[in-house]
Amino acid sequence: MGYQVILPAAGKGKRMGAGKNKLFIEINHVPVFIHTLRIFDQDENCNEIFLSIHPDDREEMSSFIKKYSIQKKLTFVIGGAERQHSVYNALQKIEGESIVLVHDAARPFIQKPFIDKLVQTAERLGASVLAVPVKDTIKKVENGIVIETVERSSLWAIQTPQAFRVSLLLKAHAFAKENAYLGTDDASLVEYMGEKVAIVEGDYNNIKLTTPEDLAFANAILQEQNKQS
Ligand code: CTP
Ligand code: MG
């Protein structure tokens, strides 16, 4: 049941337009990435955290980690130009054949029951991702004209965390690198090798903070979660 987690945090947050890495934005007076770190800090199944960062953010992140007394063993890794590179760099530091989770530092609302289910599924099947059924009707469009309406019942919006046997994710990243394949998530690299990825149904509150309007949702979700706990 134990796992190690890689948290890619080395982005710039361009779409958020905050003039700094969006992970420093505070929700209820606490930086986004600290909300995320706290969840793994408090999960007894989490053995170690690898935080992929931009070198410019190192000092500020370190001081917040001290300020908020994150206790778990935490290793900084220098990230790369793309998210995939940031994960790859952290993956090189992982030892042992257990389960590795990859989770966007920009998704601060993940909750333990979903992590547990995800890890159990990866232990059984090798690779698992959290996902929710798509609510909107999705159409394929070219040059402003609808080409096709995609059958909704087979569409899932994929989130993180994503969980893998360490050896499988290492192999997938190496294979993608060899073939200059760039995916938008880690599961896609496993799929690219022809291996199966299982879906675990997650919840709609596990949003990624991407654009400014997400911050209003973030405050509402946090209030709701605080009421429950
Ligand atoms: N990330 C990373 N290394 C990169 C790019 C992104 O570790 N080279 C991380 C981000 O910090 C974030 C997660 O991957 O936690 C998901 O990426 P995204 O939401 O796209 O964040 P940013 O890349 O920072 O935002 P943007 O694309 O708007 O610049
Ligand atoms: Mg990005």
PDB file of C-alpha atoms and ligand atoms in Angstrom:
ATOM      1  CA  MET A   1       0.000   0.000   0.000  1.00  0.00           C
ATOM      2  CA  GLY A   2       2.992   2.330   0.423  1.00  0.00           C
ATOM      3  CA  TYR A   3       3.867   4.711  -2.387  1.00  0.00           C
ATOM      4  CA  GLN A   4       6.172   7.560  -3.349  1.00  0.00           C
ATOM      5  CA  VAL A   5       4.773  10.668  -5.003  1.00  0.00           C
ATOM      6  CA  ILE A   6       6.168  13.001  -7.657  1.00  0.00           C
ATOM      7  CA  LEU A   7       4.628  16.481  -7.618  1.00  0.00           C
ATOM      8  CA  PRO A   8       5.442  18.458 -10.794  1.00  0.00           C
ATOM      9  CA  ALA A   9       5.599  22.093  -9.653  1.00  0.00           C
ATOM     10  CA  ALA A  10       8.102  23.548 -12.123  1.00  0.00           C
ATOM     11  CA  GLY A  11       5.646  25.368 -14.388  1.00  0.00           C
ATOM     12  CA  LYS A  12       5.291  29.088 -14.927  1.00  0.00           C
ATOM     13  CA  GLY A  13       1.513  29.361 -14.630  1.00  0.00           C
ATOM     14  CA  LYS A  14       1.254  31.452 -17.795  1.00  0.00           C
ATOM     15  CA  ARG A  15      -2.498  30.944 -18.279  1.00  0.00           C
ATOM     16  CA  MET A  16      -3.183  32.095 -14.721  1.00  0.00           C
ATOM     17  CA  GLY A  17      -1.429  35.373 -15.515  1.00  0.00           C
ATOM     18  CA  ALA A  18      -0.502  36.045 -11.882  1.00  0.00           C
ATOM     19  CA  GLY A  19       2.986  37.320 -12.759  1.00  0.00           C
ATOM     20  CA  LYS A  20       4.506  34.459 -10.723  1.00  0.00           C
ATOM     21  CA  ASN A  21       4.182  30.692 -10.476  1.00  0.00           C
ATOM     22  CA  LYS A  22       0.444  30.124  -9.752  1.00  0.00           C
ATOM     23  CA  LEU A  23       1.436  27.639  -7.039  1.00  0.00           C
ATOM     24  CA  PHE A  24       2.275  30.607  -4.762  1.00  0.00           C
ATOM     25  CA  ILE A  25      -1.271  31.995  -5.008  1.00  0.00           C
ATOM     26  CA  GLU A  26      -2.941  31.742  -1.618  1.00  0.00           C
ATOM     27  CA  ILE A  27      -6.315  30.094  -1.052  1.00  0.00           C
ATOM     28  CA  ASN A  28      -7.570  30.821   2.431  1.00  0.00           C
ATOM     29  CA  HIS A  29      -4.138  32.368   3.196  1.00  0.00           C
ATOM     30  CA  VAL A  30      -2.183  29.197   2.333  1.00  0.00           C
ATOM     31  CA  PRO A  31      -0.218  28.775  -0.942  1.00  0.00           C
ATOM     32  CA  VAL A  32      -1.710  26.305  -3.442  1.00  0.00           C
ATOM     33  CA  PHE A  33       1.302  23.958  -3.378  1.00  0.00           C
ATOM     34  CA  ILE A  34       1.212  23.780   0.438  1.00  0.00           C
ATOM     35  CA  HIS A  35      -2.429  22.622   0.293  1.00  0.00           C
ATOM     36  CA  THR A  36      -1.279  19.857  -2.060  1.00  0.00           C
ATOM     37  CA  LEU A  37       1.778  18.936   0.028  1.00  0.00           C
ATOM     38  CA  ARG A  38      -0.294  18.718   3.229  1.00  0.00           C
ATOM     39  CA  ILE A  39      -2.484  15.971   1.785  1.00  0.00           C
ATOM     40  CA  PHE A  40       0.512  13.732   1.110  1.00  0.00           C
ATOM     41  CA  ASP A  41       2.259  14.795   4.328  1.00  0.00           C
ATOM     42  CA  GLN A  42      -0.756  13.491   6.252  1.00  0.00           C
ATOM     43  CA  ASP A  43      -1.190  10.229   4.312  1.00  0.00           C
ATOM     44  CA  GLU A  44       0.532   7.429   6.240  1.00  0.00           C
ATOM     45  CA  ASN A  45       0.883   5.423   3.016  1.00  0.00           C
ATOM     46  CA  CYS A  46       3.044   8.115   1.420  1.00  0.00           C
ATOM     47  CA  ASN A  47       6.703   7.267   2.037  1.00  0.00           C
ATOM     48  CA  GLU A  48       8.425  10.128   0.252  1.00  0.00           C
ATOM     49  CA  ILE A  49       7.690  13.260  -1.779  1.00  0.00           C
ATOM     50  CA  PHE A  50       9.661  14.458  -4.822  1.00  0.00           C
ATOM     51  CA  LEU A  51       8.911  18.063  -5.712  1.00  0.00           C
ATOM     52  CA  SER A  52       9.954  19.099  -9.235  1.00  0.00           C
ATOM     53  CA  ILE A  53      10.645  22.801  -9.173  1.00  0.00           C
ATOM     54  CA  HIS A  54      12.032  25.700 -11.176  1.00  0.00           C
ATOM     55  CA  PRO A  55      15.375  26.771  -9.632  1.00  0.00           C
ATOM     56  CA  ASP A  56      14.074  30.358  -9.248  1.00  0.00           C
ATOM     57  CA  ASP A  57      11.315  29.115  -6.907  1.00  0.00           C
ATOM     58  CA  ARG A  58      13.528  27.007  -4.661  1.00  0.00           C
ATOM     59  CA  GLU A  59      14.170  29.482  -1.868  1.00  0.00           C
ATOM     60  CA  GLU A  60      10.581  30.676  -1.558  1.00  0.00           C
ATOM     61  CA  MET A  61       9.175  27.141  -1.678  1.00  0.00           C
ATOM     62  CA  SER A  62      11.684  25.968   0.959  1.00  0.00           C
ATOM     63  CA  SER A  63      10.700  28.704   3.335  1.00  0.00           C
ATOM     64  CA  PHE A  64       6.972  27.958   2.972  1.00  0.00           C
ATOM     65  CA  ILE A  65       7.672  24.240   3.547  1.00  0.00           C
ATOM     66  CA  LYS A  66       9.420  25.171   6.819  1.00  0.00           C
ATOM     67  CA  LYS A  67       6.739  27.676   7.791  1.00  0.00           C
ATOM     68  CA  TYR A  68       3.962  25.104   7.361  1.00  0.00           C
ATOM     69  CA  SER A  69       5.999  22.313   9.035  1.00  0.00           C
ATOM     70  CA  ILE A  70       5.801  19.691   6.301  1.00  0.00           C
ATOM     71  CA  GLN A  71       7.240  16.608   8.033  1.00  0.00           C
ATOM     72  CA  LYS A  72       7.515  13.949   5.360  1.00  0.00           C
ATOM     73  CA  LYS A  73      10.837  13.219   3.630  1.00  0.00           C
ATOM     74  CA  LEU A  74      10.874  15.687   0.744  1.00  0.00           C
ATOM     75  CA  THR A  75      13.410  15.923  -2.078  1.00  0.00           C
ATOM     76  CA  PHE A  76      13.672  18.848  -4.476  1.00  0.00           C
ATOM     77  CA  VAL A  77      14.300  17.957  -8.104  1.00  0.00           C
ATOM     78  CA  ILE A  78      15.057  20.487 -10.835  1.00  0.00           C
ATOM     79  CA  GLY A  79      12.247  20.346 -13.390  1.00  0.00           C
ATOM     80  CA  GLY A  80      12.492  20.670 -17.154  1.00  0.00           C
ATOM     81  CA  ALA A  81      11.025  22.727 -19.993  1.00  0.00           C
ATOM     82  CA  GLU A  82       7.908  20.521 -20.273  1.00  0.00           C
ATOM     83  CA  ARG A  83       5.918  18.797 -17.546  1.00  0.00           C
ATOM     84  CA  GLN A  84       7.030  15.416 -18.923  1.00  0.00           C
ATOM     85  CA  HIS A  85      10.678  16.388 -18.371  1.00  0.00           C
ATOM     86  CA  SER A  86       9.916  17.517 -14.824  1.00  0.00           C
ATOM     87  CA  VAL A  87       8.396  14.107 -14.061  1.00  0.00           C
ATOM     88  CA  TYR A  88      11.245  12.273 -15.821  1.00  0.00           C
ATOM     89  CA  ASN A  89      13.886  14.091 -13.744  1.00  0.00           C
ATOM     90  CA  ALA A  90      12.122  13.084 -10.520  1.00  0.00           C
ATOM     91  CA  LEU A  91      11.629   9.520 -11.701  1.00  0.00           C
ATOM     92  CA  GLN A  92      15.408   9.107 -11.953  1.00  0.00           C
ATOM     93  CA  LYS A  93      15.595   9.523  -8.165  1.00  0.00           C
ATOM     94  CA  ILE A  94      13.007   6.878  -7.316  1.00  0.00           C
ATOM     95  CA  GLU A  95      14.356   3.705  -5.760  1.00  0.00           C
ATOM     96  CA  GLY A  96      12.683   0.362  -5.208  1.00  0.00           C
ATOM     97  CA  GLU A  97       9.917  -1.489  -6.992  1.00  0.00           C
ATOM     98  CA  SER A  98       6.777  -0.074  -5.458  1.00  0.00           C
ATOM     99  CA  ILE A  99       4.073   2.294  -6.616  1.00  0.00           C
ATOM    100  CA  VAL A 100       4.807   5.809  -7.780  1.00  0.00           C
ATOM    101  CA  LEU A 101       2.121   8.481  -7.984  1.00  0.00           C
ATOM    102  CA  VAL A 102       2.365  11.542 -10.203  1.00  0.00           C
ATOM    103  CA  HIS A 103       0.163  14.429  -9.089  1.00  0.00           C
ATOM    104  CA  ASP A 104       0.005  18.027 -10.331  1.00  0.00           C
ATOM    105  CA  ALA A 105       0.957  20.406  -7.537  1.00  0.00           C
ATOM    106  CA  ALA A 106      -1.776  22.606  -9.052  1.00  0.00           C
ATOM    107  CA  ARG A 107      -4.556  20.176  -7.915  1.00  0.00           C
ATOM    108  CA  PRO A 108      -4.891  20.967  -4.216  1.00  0.00           C
ATOM    109  CA  PHE A 109      -8.264  19.270  -3.571  1.00  0.00           C
ATOM    110  CA  ILE A 110      -7.410  15.588  -3.964  1.00  0.00           C
ATOM    111  CA  GLN A 111      -8.704  13.530  -1.021  1.00  0.00           C
ATOM    112  CA  LYS A 112      -7.313  10.393   0.601  1.00  0.00           C
ATOM    113  CA  PRO A 113     -10.092   7.896  -0.255  1.00  0.00           C
ATOM    114  CA  PHE A 114      -9.408   8.491  -3.965  1.00  0.00           C
ATOM    115  CA  ILE A 115      -5.638   8.086  -3.478  1.00  0.00           C
ATOM    116  CA  ASP A 116      -6.241   4.789  -1.647  1.00  0.00           C
ATOM    117  CA  LYS A 117      -8.447   3.404  -4.414  1.00  0.00           C
ATOM    118  CA  LEU A 118      -6.023   4.546  -7.101  1.00  0.00           C
ATOM    119  CA  VAL A 119      -3.019   2.903  -5.402  1.00  0.00           C
ATOM    120  CA  GLN A 120      -4.909  -0.369  -4.859  1.00  0.00           C
ATOM    121  CA  THR A 121      -5.826  -0.455  -8.548  1.00  0.00           C
ATOM    122  CA  ALA A 122      -2.239   0.212  -9.687  1.00  0.00           C
ATOM    123  CA  GLU A 123      -0.992  -2.549  -7.399  1.00  0.00           C
ATOM    124  CA  ARG A 124      -3.349  -4.963  -9.141  1.00  0.00           C
ATOM    125  CA  LEU A 125      -3.128  -3.735 -12.733  1.00  0.00           C
ATOM    126  CA  GLY A 126       0.090  -1.726 -13.085  1.00  0.00           C
ATOM    127  CA  ALA A 127      -1.312   1.671 -14.096  1.00  0.00           C
ATOM    128  CA  SER A 128      -4.351   3.661 -12.982  1.00  0.00           C
ATOM    129  CA  VAL A 129      -5.674   7.200 -13.382  1.00  0.00           C
ATOM    130  CA  LEU A 130      -8.409   9.211 -11.698  1.00  0.00           C
ATOM    131  CA  ALA A 131     -11.088  10.383 -14.086  1.00  0.00           C
ATOM    132  CA  VAL A 132     -14.634  11.760 -14.173  1.00  0.00           C
ATOM    133  CA  PRO A 133     -17.331  11.301 -16.827  1.00  0.00           C
ATOM    134  CA  VAL A 134     -17.484  14.271 -19.211  1.00  0.00           C
ATOM    135  CA  LYS A 135     -20.626  16.386 -18.629  1.00  0.00           C
ATOM    136  CA  ASP A 136     -20.577  18.529 -21.776  1.00  0.00           C
ATOM    137  CA  THR A 137     -21.309  17.410 -25.306  1.00  0.00           C
ATOM    138  CA  ILE A 138     -17.949  17.247 -27.082  1.00  0.00           C
ATOM    139  CA  LYS A 139     -17.654  17.952 -30.803  1.00  0.00           C
ATOM    140  CA  LYS A 140     -14.645  17.706 -33.069  1.00  0.00           C
ATOM    141  CA  VAL A 141     -14.182  20.966 -34.986  1.00  0.00           C
ATOM    142  CA  GLU A 142     -12.006  21.964 -37.937  1.00  0.00           C
ATOM    143  CA  ASN A 143     -11.801  25.524 -39.253  1.00  0.00           C
ATOM    144  CA  GLY A 144     -14.853  26.534 -37.226  1.00  0.00           C
ATOM    145  CA  ILE A 145     -17.048  23.735 -38.597  1.00  0.00           C
ATOM    146  CA  VAL A 146     -18.247  20.702 -36.661  1.00  0.00           C
ATOM    147  CA  ILE A 147     -16.799  17.491 -38.061  1.00  0.00           C
ATOM    148  CA  GLU A 148     -18.254  15.040 -35.592  1.00  0.00           C
ATOM    149  CA  THR A 149     -20.114  14.712 -32.277  1.00  0.00           C
ATOM    150  CA  VAL A 150     -18.174  12.285 -30.139  1.00  0.00           C
ATOM    151  CA  GLU A 151     -20.253   9.665 -28.280  1.00  0.00           C
ATOM    152  CA  ARG A 152     -20.253  11.038 -24.735  1.00  0.00           C
ATOM    153  CA  SER A 153     -20.718   7.812 -22.828  1.00  0.00           C
ATOM    154  CA  SER A 154     -17.162   6.753 -23.691  1.00  0.00           C
ATOM    155  CA  LEU A 155     -15.549  10.099 -22.751  1.00  0.00           C
ATOM    156  CA  TRP A 156     -13.762  10.642 -19.445  1.00  0.00           C
ATOM    157  CA  ALA A 157     -11.886  13.735 -18.285  1.00  0.00           C
ATOM    158  CA  ILE A 158      -8.550  12.540 -16.950  1.00  0.00           C
ATOM    159  CA  GLN A 159      -7.076  13.957 -13.757  1.00  0.00           C
ATOM    160  CA  THR A 160      -4.116  13.315 -11.515  1.00  0.00           C
ATOM    161  CA  PRO A 161      -2.985  11.549  -9.402  1.00  0.00           C
ATOM    162  CA  GLN A 162      -1.973   8.774 -11.755  1.00  0.00           C
ATOM    163  CA  ALA A 163      -0.376   5.673 -10.224  1.00  0.00           C
ATOM    164  CA  PHE A 164       2.092   3.198 -11.719  1.00  0.00           C
ATOM    165  CA  ARG A 165       4.411   0.381 -10.866  1.00  0.00           C
ATOM    166  CA  VAL A 166       7.793   2.146 -10.798  1.00  0.00           C
ATOM    167  CA  SER A 167       9.347  -0.137 -13.438  1.00  0.00           C
ATOM    168  CA  LEU A 168       6.436   0.442 -15.844  1.00  0.00           C
ATOM    169  CA  LEU A 169       6.569   4.238 -15.618  1.00  0.00           C
ATOM    170  CA  LEU A 170      10.368   4.229 -15.964  1.00  0.00           C
ATOM    171  CA  LYS A 171      10.073   2.101 -19.096  1.00  0.00           C
ATOM    172  CA  ALA A 172       7.328   4.325 -20.522  1.00  0.00           C
ATOM    173  CA  HIS A 173       9.308   7.536 -19.986  1.00  0.00           C
ATOM    174  CA  ALA A 174      12.451   6.005 -21.506  1.00  0.00           C
ATOM    175  CA  PHE A 175      10.472   4.765 -24.530  1.00  0.00           C
ATOM    176  CA  ALA A 176       8.812   8.167 -25.036  1.00  0.00           C
ATOM    177  CA  LYS A 177      12.193   9.892 -24.824  1.00  0.00           C
ATOM    178  CA  GLU A 178      13.717   7.507 -27.368  1.00  0.00           C
ATOM    179  CA  ASN A 179      10.853   8.227 -29.779  1.00  0.00           C
ATOM    180  CA  ALA A 180      10.643  11.977 -29.035  1.00  0.00           C
ATOM    181  CA  TYR A 181       7.031  11.451 -27.952  1.00  0.00           C
ATOM    182  CA  LEU A 182       5.587  14.209 -25.774  1.00  0.00           C
ATOM    183  CA  GLY A 183       2.364  13.419 -23.923  1.00  0.00           C
ATOM    184  CA  THR A 184       0.185  15.716 -21.829  1.00  0.00           C
ATOM    185  CA  ASP A 185       0.039  13.205 -18.982  1.00  0.00           C
ATOM    186  CA  ASP A 186       2.002  10.178 -17.792  1.00  0.00           C
ATOM    187  CA  ALA A 187      -0.633   7.588 -18.631  1.00  0.00           C
ATOM    188  CA  SER A 188      -0.387   8.560 -22.308  1.00  0.00           C
ATOM    189  CA  LEU A 189       3.248   7.407 -22.295  1.00  0.00           C
ATOM    190  CA  VAL A 190       2.168   4.016 -20.949  1.00  0.00           C
ATOM    191  CA  GLU A 191      -0.576   3.852 -23.623  1.00  0.00           C
ATOM    192  CA  TYR A 192       2.019   4.783 -26.268  1.00  0.00           C
ATOM    193  CA  MET A 193       3.879   1.584 -25.329  1.00  0.00           C
ATOM    194  CA  GLY A 194       0.688  -0.404 -25.854  1.00  0.00           C
ATOM    195  CA  GLU A 195       0.122  -1.133 -22.148  1.00  0.00           C
ATOM    196  CA  LYS A 196      -3.242  -0.898 -20.369  1.00  0.00           C
ATOM    197  CA  VAL A 197      -4.269   1.945 -18.056  1.00  0.00           C
ATOM    198  CA  ALA A 198      -7.230   1.492 -15.682  1.00  0.00           C
ATOM    199  CA  ILE A 199      -9.735   4.222 -14.822  1.00  0.00           C
ATOM    200  CA  VAL A 200     -10.722   4.941 -11.213  1.00  0.00           C
ATOM    201  CA  GLU A 201     -13.732   7.222 -10.881  1.00  0.00           C
ATOM    202  CA  GLY A 202     -12.720  10.388  -9.048  1.00  0.00           C
ATOM    203  CA  ASP A 203     -14.652  13.501  -8.108  1.00  0.00           C
ATOM    204  CA  TYR A 204     -15.394  16.769  -9.866  1.00  0.00           C
ATOM    205  CA  ASN A 205     -13.836  18.850  -7.075  1.00  0.00           C
ATOM    206  CA  ASN A 206     -10.332  17.632  -7.935  1.00  0.00           C
ATOM    207  CA  ILE A 207      -9.808  20.572 -10.299  1.00  0.00           C
ATOM    208  CA  LYS A 208      -6.503  21.848 -11.650  1.00  0.00           C
ATOM    209  CA  LEU A 209      -6.020  25.554 -11.090  1.00  0.00           C
ATOM    210  CA  THR A 210      -5.305  26.780 -14.591  1.00  0.00           C
ATOM    211  CA  THR A 211      -7.015  30.111 -15.378  1.00  0.00           C
ATOM    212  CA  PRO A 212      -8.111  33.000 -13.088  1.00  0.00           C
ATOM    213  CA  GLU A 213     -11.775  31.910 -12.915  1.00  0.00           C
ATOM    214  CA  ASP A 214     -10.662  28.633 -11.301  1.00  0.00           C
ATOM    215  CA  LEU A 215      -9.751  30.603  -8.158  1.00  0.00           C
ATOM    216  CA  ALA A 216     -13.396  31.386  -7.372  1.00  0.00           C
ATOM    217  CA  PHE A 217     -14.221  27.672  -7.646  1.00  0.00           C
ATOM    218  CA  ALA A 218     -11.171  26.879  -5.512  1.00  0.00           C
ATOM    219  CA  ASN A 219     -12.376  29.036  -2.637  1.00  0.00           C
ATOM    220  CA  ALA A 220     -15.819  27.438  -2.793  1.00  0.00           C
ATOM    221  CA  ILE A 221     -14.416  23.885  -2.852  1.00  0.00           C
ATOM    222  CA  LEU A 222     -12.125  24.586   0.095  1.00  0.00           C
ATOM    223  CA  GLN A 223     -15.013  25.980   2.146  1.00  0.00           C
ATOM    224  CA  GLU A 224     -17.084  22.903   1.348  1.00  0.00           C
ATOM    225  CA  GLN A 225     -14.224  20.522   2.275  1.00  0.00           C
ATOM    226  CA  ASN A 226     -13.572  22.385   5.529  1.00  0.00           C
ATOM    227  CA  LYS A 227     -17.247  22.026   6.461  1.00  0.00           C
ATOM    228  CA  GLN A 228     -17.025  18.248   5.939  1.00  0.00           C
ATOM    229  CA  SER A 229     -13.906  17.745   8.051  1.00  0.00           C
TER     230      SER A 229
HETATM  231  N1  CTP B   1       4.829  21.656 -14.580  1.00  0.00           N
HETATM  232  C1  CTP B   1       6.148  21.240 -14.354  1.00  0.00           C
HETATM  233  N2  CTP B   1       7.107  21.494 -15.311  1.00  0.00           N
HETATM  234  C2  CTP B   1       6.792  22.144 -16.438  1.00  0.00           C
HETATM  235  C3  CTP B   1       5.465  22.559 -16.675  1.00  0.00           C
HETATM  236  C4  CTP B   1       4.501  22.289 -15.726  1.00  0.00           C
HETATM  237  O1  CTP B   1       6.436  20.647 -13.318  1.00  0.00           O
HETATM  238  N3  CTP B   1       7.769  22.392 -17.317  1.00  0.00           N
HETATM  239  C5  CTP B   1       3.807  21.415 -13.522  1.00  0.00           C
HETATM  240  C6  CTP B   1       3.058  22.668 -13.083  1.00  0.00           C
HETATM  241  O2  CTP B   1       3.804  23.374 -12.081  1.00  0.00           O
HETATM  242  C7  CTP B   1       1.737  22.130 -12.594  1.00  0.00           C
HETATM  243  C8  CTP B   1       1.545  20.846 -13.415  1.00  0.00           C
HETATM  244  O3  CTP B   1       2.804  20.560 -14.033  1.00  0.00           O
HETATM  245  O4  CTP B   1       1.733  21.805 -11.224  1.00  0.00           O
HETATM  246  C9  CTP B   1       0.446  20.996 -14.463  1.00  0.00           C
HETATM  247  O5  CTP B   1       0.814  21.959 -15.439  1.00  0.00           O
HETATM  248  P1  CTP B   1      -0.009  23.259 -15.833  1.00  0.00           P
HETATM  249  O6  CTP B   1      -1.327  23.275 -15.153  1.00  0.00           O
HETATM  250  O7  CTP B   1       0.062  23.408 -17.304  1.00  0.00           O
HETATM  251  O8  CTP B   1       0.858  24.419 -15.104  1.00  0.00           O
HETATM  252  P2  CTP B   1       1.815  25.493 -15.773  1.00  0.00           P
HETATM  253  O9  CTP B   1       2.613  24.857 -16.856  1.00  0.00           O
HETATM  254  O10 CTP B   1       2.548  26.145 -14.658  1.00  0.00           O
HETATM  255  O11 CTP B   1       0.753  26.525 -16.375  1.00  0.00           O
HETATM  256  P3  CTP B   1       0.723  27.127 -17.880  1.00  0.00           P
HETATM  257  O12 CTP B   1       0.677  25.934 -18.804  1.00  0.00           O
HETATM  258  O13 CTP B   1      -0.523  27.962 -17.904  1.00  0.00           O
HETATM  259  O14 CTP B   1       1.992  27.950 -18.019  1.00  0.00           O
HETATM  260 MG    MG B   2       1.647  23.998 -18.609  1.00  0.00          MG
END
